[in-house]
mmCIF file of C-alpha atoms and ligand atoms in Angstrom:
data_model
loop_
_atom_site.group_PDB
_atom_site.id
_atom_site.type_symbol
_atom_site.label_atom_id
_atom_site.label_comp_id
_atom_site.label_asym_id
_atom_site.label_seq_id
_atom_site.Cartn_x
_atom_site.Cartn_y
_atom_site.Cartn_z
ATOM 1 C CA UNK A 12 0.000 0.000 0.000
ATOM 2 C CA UNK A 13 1.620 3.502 -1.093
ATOM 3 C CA UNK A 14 -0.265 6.094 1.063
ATOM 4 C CA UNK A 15 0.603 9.988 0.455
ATOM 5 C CA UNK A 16 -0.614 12.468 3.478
ATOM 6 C CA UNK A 17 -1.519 15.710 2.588
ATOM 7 C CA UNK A 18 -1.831 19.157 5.016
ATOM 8 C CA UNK A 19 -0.995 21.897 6.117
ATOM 9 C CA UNK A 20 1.774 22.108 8.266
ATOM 10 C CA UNK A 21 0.895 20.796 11.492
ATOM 11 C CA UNK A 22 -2.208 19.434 10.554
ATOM 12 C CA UNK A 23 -1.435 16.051 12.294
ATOM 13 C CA UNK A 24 0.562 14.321 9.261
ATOM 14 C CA UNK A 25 3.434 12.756 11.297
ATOM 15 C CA UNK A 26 0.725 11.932 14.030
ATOM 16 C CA UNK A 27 -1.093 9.634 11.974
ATOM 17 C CA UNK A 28 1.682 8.605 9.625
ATOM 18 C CA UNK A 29 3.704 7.042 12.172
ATOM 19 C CA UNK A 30 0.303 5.300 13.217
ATOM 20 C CA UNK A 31 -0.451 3.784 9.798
ATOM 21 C CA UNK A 32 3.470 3.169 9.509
ATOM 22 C CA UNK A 33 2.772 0.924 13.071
ATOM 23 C CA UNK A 34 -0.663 -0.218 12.098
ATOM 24 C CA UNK A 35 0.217 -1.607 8.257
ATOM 25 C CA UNK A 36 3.685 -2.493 8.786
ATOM 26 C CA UNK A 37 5.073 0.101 6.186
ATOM 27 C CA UNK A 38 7.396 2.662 6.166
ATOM 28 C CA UNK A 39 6.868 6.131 7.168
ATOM 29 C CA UNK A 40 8.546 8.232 5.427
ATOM 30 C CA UNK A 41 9.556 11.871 6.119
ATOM 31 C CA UNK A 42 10.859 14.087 4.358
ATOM 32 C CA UNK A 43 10.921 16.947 6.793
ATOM 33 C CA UNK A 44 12.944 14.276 9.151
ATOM 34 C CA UNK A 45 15.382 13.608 6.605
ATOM 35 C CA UNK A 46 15.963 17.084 6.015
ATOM 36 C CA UNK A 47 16.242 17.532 9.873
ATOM 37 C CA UNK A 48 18.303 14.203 10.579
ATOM 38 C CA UNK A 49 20.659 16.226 8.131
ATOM 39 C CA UNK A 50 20.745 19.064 9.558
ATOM 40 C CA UNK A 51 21.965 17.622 12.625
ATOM 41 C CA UNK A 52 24.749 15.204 11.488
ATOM 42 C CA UNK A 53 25.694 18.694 9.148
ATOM 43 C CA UNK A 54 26.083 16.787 6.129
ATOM 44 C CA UNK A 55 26.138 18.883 2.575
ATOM 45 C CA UNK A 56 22.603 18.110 2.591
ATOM 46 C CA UNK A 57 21.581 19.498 5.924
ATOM 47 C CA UNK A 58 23.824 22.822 5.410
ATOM 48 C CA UNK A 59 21.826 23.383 2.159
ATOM 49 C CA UNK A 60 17.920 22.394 2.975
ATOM 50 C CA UNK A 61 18.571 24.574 6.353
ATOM 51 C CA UNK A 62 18.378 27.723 4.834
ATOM 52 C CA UNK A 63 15.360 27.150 3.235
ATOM 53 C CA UNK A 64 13.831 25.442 6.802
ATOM 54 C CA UNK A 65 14.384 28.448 8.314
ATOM 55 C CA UNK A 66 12.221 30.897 6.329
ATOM 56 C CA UNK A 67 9.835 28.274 6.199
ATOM 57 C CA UNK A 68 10.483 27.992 2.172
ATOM 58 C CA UNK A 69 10.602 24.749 0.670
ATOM 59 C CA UNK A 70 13.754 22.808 -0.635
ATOM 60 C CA UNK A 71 14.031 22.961 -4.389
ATOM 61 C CA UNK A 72 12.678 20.471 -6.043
ATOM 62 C CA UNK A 73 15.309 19.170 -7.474
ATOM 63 C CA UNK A 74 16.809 18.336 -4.441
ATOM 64 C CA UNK A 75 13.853 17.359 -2.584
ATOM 65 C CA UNK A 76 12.904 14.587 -5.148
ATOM 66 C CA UNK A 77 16.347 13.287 -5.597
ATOM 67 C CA UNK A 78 16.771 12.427 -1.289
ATOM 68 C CA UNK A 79 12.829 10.955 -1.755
ATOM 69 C CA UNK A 80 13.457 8.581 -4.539
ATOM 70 C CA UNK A 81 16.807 7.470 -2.860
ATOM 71 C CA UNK A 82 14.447 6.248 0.109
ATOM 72 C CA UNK A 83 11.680 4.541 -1.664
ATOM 73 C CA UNK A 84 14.283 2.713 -3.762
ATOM 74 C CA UNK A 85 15.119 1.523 -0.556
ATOM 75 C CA UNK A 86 14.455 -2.387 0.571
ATOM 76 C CA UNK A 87 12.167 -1.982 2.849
ATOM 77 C CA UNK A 88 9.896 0.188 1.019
ATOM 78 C CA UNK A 89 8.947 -2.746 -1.456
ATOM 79 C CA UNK A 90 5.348 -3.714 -0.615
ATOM 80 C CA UNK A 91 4.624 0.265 0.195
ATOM 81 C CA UNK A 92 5.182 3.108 2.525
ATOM 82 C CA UNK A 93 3.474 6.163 3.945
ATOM 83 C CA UNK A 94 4.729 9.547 2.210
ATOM 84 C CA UNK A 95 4.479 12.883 5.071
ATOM 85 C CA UNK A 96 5.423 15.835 3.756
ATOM 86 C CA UNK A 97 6.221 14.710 0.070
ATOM 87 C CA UNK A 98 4.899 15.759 -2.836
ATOM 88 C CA UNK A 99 4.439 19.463 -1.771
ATOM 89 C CA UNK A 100 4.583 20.939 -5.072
ATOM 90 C CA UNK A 101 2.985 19.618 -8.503
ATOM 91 C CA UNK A 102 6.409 19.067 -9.932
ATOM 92 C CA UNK A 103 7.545 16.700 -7.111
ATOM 93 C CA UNK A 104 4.098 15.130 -7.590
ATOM 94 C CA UNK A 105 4.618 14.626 -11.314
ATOM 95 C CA UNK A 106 8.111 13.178 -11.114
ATOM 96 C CA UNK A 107 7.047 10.691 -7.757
ATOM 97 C CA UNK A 108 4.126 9.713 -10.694
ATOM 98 C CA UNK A 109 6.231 9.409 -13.535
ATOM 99 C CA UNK A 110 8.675 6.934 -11.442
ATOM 100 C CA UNK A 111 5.641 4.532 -10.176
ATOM 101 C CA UNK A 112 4.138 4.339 -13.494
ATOM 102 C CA UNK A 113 7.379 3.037 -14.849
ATOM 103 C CA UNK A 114 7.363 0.422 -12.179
ATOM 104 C CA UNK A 115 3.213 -0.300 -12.980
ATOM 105 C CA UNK A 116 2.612 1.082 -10.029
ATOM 106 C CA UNK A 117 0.562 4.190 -8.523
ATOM 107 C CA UNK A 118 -0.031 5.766 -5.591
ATOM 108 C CA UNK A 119 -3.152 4.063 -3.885
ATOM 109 C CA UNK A 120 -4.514 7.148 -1.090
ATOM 110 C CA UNK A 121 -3.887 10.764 -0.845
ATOM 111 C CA UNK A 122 -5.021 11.243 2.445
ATOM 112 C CA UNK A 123 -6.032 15.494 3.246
ATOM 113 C CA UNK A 124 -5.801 16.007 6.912
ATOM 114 C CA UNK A 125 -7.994 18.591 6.922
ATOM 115 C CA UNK A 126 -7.601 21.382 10.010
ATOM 116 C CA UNK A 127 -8.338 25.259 9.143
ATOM 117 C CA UNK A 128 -5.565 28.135 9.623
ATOM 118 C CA UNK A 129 -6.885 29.298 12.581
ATOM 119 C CA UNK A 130 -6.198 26.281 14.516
ATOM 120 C CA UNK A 131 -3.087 25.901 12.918
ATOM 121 C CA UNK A 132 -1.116 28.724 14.578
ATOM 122 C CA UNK A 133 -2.507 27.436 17.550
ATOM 123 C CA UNK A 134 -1.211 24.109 17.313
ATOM 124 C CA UNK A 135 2.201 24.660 16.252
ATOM 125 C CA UNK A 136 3.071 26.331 18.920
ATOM 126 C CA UNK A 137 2.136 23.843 21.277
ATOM 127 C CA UNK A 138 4.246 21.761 19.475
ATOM 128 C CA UNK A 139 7.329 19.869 20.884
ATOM 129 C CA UNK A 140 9.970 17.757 19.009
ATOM 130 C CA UNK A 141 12.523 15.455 20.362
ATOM 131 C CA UNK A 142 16.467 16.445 19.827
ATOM 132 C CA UNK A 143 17.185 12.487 20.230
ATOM 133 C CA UNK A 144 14.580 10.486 17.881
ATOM 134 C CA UNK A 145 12.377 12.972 16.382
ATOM 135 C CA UNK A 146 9.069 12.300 18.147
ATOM 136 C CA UNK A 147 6.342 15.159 18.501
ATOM 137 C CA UNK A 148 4.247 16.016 21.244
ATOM 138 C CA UNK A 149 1.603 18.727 21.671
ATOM 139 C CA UNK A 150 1.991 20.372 24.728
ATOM 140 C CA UNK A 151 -1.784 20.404 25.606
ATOM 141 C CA UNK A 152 -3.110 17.590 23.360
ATOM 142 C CA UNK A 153 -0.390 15.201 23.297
ATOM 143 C CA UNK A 154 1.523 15.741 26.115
ATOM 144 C CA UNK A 155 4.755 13.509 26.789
ATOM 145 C CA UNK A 156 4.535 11.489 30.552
ATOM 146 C CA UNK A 157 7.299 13.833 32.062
ATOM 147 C CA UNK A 158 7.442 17.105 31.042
ATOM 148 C CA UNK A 159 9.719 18.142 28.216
ATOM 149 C CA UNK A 160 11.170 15.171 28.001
ATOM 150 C CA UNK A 161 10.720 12.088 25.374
ATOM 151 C CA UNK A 162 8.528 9.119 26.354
ATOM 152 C CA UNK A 163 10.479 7.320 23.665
ATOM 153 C CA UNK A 164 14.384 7.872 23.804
ATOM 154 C CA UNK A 165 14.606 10.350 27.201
ATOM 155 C CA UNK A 166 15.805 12.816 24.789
ATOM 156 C CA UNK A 167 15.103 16.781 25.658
ATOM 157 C CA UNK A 168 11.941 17.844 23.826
ATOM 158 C CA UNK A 169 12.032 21.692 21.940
ATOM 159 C CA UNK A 170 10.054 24.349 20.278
ATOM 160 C CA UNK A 171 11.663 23.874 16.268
ATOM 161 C CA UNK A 172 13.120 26.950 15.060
ATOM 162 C CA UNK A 173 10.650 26.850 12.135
ATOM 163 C CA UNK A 174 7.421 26.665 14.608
ATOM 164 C CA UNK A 175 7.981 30.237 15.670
ATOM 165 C CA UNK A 176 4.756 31.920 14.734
ATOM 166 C CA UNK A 177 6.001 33.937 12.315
ATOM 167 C CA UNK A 178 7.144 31.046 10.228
ATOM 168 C CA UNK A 179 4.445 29.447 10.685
ATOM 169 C CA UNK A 180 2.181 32.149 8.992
ATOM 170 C CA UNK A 181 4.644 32.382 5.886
ATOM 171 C CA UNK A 182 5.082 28.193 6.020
ATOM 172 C CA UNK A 183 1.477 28.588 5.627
ATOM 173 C CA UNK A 184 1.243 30.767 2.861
ATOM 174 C CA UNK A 185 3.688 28.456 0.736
ATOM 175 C CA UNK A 186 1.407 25.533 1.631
ATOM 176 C CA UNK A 187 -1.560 27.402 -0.069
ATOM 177 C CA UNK A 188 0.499 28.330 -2.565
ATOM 178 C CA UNK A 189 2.319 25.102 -3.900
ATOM 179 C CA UNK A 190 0.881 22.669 -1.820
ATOM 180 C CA UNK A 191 -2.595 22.942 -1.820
ATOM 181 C CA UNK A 192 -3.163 22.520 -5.368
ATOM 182 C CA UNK A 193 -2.092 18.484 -4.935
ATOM 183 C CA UNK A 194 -5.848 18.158 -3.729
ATOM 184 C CA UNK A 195 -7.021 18.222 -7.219
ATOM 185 C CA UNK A 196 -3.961 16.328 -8.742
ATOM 186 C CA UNK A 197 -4.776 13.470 -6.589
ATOM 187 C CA UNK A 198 -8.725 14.105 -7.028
ATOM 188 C CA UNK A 199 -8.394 13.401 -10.540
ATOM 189 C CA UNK A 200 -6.022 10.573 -9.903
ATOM 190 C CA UNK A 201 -9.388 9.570 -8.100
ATOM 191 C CA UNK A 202 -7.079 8.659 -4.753
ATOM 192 C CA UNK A 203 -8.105 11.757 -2.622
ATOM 193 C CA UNK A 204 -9.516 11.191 0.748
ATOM 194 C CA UNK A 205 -10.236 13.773 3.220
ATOM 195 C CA UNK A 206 -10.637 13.482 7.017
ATOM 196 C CA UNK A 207 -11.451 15.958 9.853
ATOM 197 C CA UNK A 208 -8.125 16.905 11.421
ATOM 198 C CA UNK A 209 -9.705 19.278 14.050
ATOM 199 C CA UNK A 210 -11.041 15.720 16.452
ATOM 200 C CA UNK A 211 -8.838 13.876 18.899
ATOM 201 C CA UNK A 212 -6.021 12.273 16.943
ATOM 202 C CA UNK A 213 -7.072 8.888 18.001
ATOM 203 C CA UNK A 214 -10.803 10.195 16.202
ATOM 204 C CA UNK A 215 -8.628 11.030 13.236
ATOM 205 C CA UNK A 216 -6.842 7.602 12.537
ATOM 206 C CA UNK A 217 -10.162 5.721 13.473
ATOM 207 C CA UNK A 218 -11.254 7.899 9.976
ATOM 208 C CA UNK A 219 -8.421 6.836 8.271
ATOM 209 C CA UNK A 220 -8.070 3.380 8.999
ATOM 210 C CA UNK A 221 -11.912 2.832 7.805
ATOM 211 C CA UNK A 222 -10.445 4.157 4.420
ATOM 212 C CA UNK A 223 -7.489 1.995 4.483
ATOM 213 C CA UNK A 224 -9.173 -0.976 5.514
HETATM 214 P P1 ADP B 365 5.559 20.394 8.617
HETATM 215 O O1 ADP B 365 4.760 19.202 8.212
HETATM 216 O O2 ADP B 365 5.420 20.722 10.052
HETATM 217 O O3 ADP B 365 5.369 21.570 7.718
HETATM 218 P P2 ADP B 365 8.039 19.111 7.738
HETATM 219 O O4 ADP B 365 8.802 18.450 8.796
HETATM 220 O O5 ADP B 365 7.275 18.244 6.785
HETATM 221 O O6 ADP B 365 7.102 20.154 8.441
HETATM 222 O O7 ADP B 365 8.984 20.047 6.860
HETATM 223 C C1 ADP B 365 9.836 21.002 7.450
HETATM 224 C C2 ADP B 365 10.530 21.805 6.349
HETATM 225 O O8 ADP B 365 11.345 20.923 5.540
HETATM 226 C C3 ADP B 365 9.602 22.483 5.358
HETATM 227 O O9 ADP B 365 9.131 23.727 5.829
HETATM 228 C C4 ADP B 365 10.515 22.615 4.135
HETATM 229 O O10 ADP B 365 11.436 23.672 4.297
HETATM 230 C C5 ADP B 365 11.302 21.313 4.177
HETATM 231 N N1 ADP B 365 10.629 20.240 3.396
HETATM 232 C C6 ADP B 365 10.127 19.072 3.890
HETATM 233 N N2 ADP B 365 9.581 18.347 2.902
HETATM 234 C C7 ADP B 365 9.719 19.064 1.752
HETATM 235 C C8 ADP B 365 9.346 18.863 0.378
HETATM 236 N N3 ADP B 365 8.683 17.758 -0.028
HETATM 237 N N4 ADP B 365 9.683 19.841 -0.511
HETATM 238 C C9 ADP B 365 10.335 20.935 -0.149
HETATM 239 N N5 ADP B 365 10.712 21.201 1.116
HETATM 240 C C10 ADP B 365 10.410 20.276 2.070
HETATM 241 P P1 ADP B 366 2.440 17.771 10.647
HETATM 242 O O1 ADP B 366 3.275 16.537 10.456
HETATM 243 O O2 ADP B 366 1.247 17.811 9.733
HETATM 244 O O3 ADP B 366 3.247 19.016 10.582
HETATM 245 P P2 ADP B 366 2.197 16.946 13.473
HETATM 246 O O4 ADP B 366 1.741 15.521 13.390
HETATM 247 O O5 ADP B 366 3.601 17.204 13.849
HETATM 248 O O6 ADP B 366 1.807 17.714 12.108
HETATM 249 O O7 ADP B 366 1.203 17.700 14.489
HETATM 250 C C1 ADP B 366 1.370 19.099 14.795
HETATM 251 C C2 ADP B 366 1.160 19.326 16.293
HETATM 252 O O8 ADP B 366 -0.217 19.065 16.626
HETATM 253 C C3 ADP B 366 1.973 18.409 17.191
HETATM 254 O O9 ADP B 366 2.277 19.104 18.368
HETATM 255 C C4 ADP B 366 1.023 17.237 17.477
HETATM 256 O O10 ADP B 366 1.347 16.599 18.712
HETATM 257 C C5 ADP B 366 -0.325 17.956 17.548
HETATM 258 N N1 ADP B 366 -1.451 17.154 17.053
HETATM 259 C C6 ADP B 366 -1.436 16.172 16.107
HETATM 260 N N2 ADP B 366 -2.685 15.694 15.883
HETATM 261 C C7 ADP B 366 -3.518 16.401 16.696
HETATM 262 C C8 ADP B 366 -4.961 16.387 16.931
HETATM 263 N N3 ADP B 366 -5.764 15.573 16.246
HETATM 264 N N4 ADP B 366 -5.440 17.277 17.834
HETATM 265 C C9 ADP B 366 -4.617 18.134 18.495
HETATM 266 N N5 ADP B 366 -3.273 18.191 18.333
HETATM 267 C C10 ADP B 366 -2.718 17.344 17.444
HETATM 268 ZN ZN1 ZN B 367 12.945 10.864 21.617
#
């Protein structure tokens, strides 16, 4: 099964990507954590994609596609994966289309986590990452046992640079922008599914896993 989540940035992607990832034995894939992971070890990679991270601009393309197609060439991404954060433009959409069809494949869900602006600002900043594995935690909604630290890997949890609310706002202007417009590509693709992002998160994935099956 090749899932693709689609949002707006903290709409709950990761949340219920790494729960389908658990729940269908697939991959999740991230690009945002690759970028990060990157950033962190400061490889080439990370040194470049961080100064776009920062404004809250996207990656080029180019880029962006090359590091994704790397990972689903990868082993373990053979019978599927979950995709959060990639495609985010039409162009990375294309190309990610372009490669399956070669293969006789196709993506098999586009699934829009749907949560309005408003409540995005809101959540992001009650967002918390780990420095050690990556995990996120919402402050008030998803709050880790001991506070600010991971349940996971004991790792110290932090506000990312790029959830400061001005980023936020202009992270959410390039999602209407270039991202948005992969709701029709994948409506016409006749894979789009949309679920209420604004319930409980466990409300969301029951949504999503009567989709999936
Ligand atoms: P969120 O889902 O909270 O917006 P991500 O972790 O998916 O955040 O992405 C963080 C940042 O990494 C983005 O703001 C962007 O700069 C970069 N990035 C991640 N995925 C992509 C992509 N597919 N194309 C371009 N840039 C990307
Ligand atoms: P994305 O990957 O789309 O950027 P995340 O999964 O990181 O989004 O979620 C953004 C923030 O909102 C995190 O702090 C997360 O813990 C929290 N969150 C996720 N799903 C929900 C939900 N259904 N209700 C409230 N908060 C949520
Ligand atoms: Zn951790």
């Amino acid at each position: 099964m090749k899932i693709v989540m689609l949002g707006a940035p903290g709409a709950g992607k990761g949340t219920q990507a790494k729960m389908i990832a658990e729940q269908y034995g697939i991959p999740h894939v991230s690009t945002g954590d690759i970028f990060r992971m990157n950033v962190k070890n400061g490889t080439a990679l990370g040194m470049e994609a961080k100064a776009y991270m920062d404004k809250g601009e996207l990656v080029p393309d180019e880029l962006t596609v090359r590091i994704l197609l790397d990972r689903v060439a990868q082993e373990d991404c053979k019978n599927g994966y979950v995709l959060d954060g990639f495609p985010r433009t039409i162009p990375q959409a294309e190309v990610l289309d372009a490669e399956l069809t070669k293969l006789g494949d196709a993506i098999d869900y586009a699934i829009n986590v749907d949560v309005p602006d408003e409540n995005i600002i809101r959540r992001m900043s009650g967002r918390r990452a780990c420095v050690g594995c990556g995990a996120t935690y919402h402050i008030v909604h998803i709050p880790p046992k001991k506070e600010g630290i991971c349940d996971k890997c004991g790792g110290e949890l932090i506000l990312r640079d790029d959830d400061k609310e001005e980023t936020v706002k202009n992270r959410l202007n390039v999602y209407h922008a270039q991202t948005q417009p992969l709701i029709d590509f994948y409506t016409g693709k006749g894979v789009l599914k949309t679920v209420d992002g604004t319930v409980d998160s466990a409300d969301v994935f029951a949504a999503i896993k009567s989709i999936l099956g």
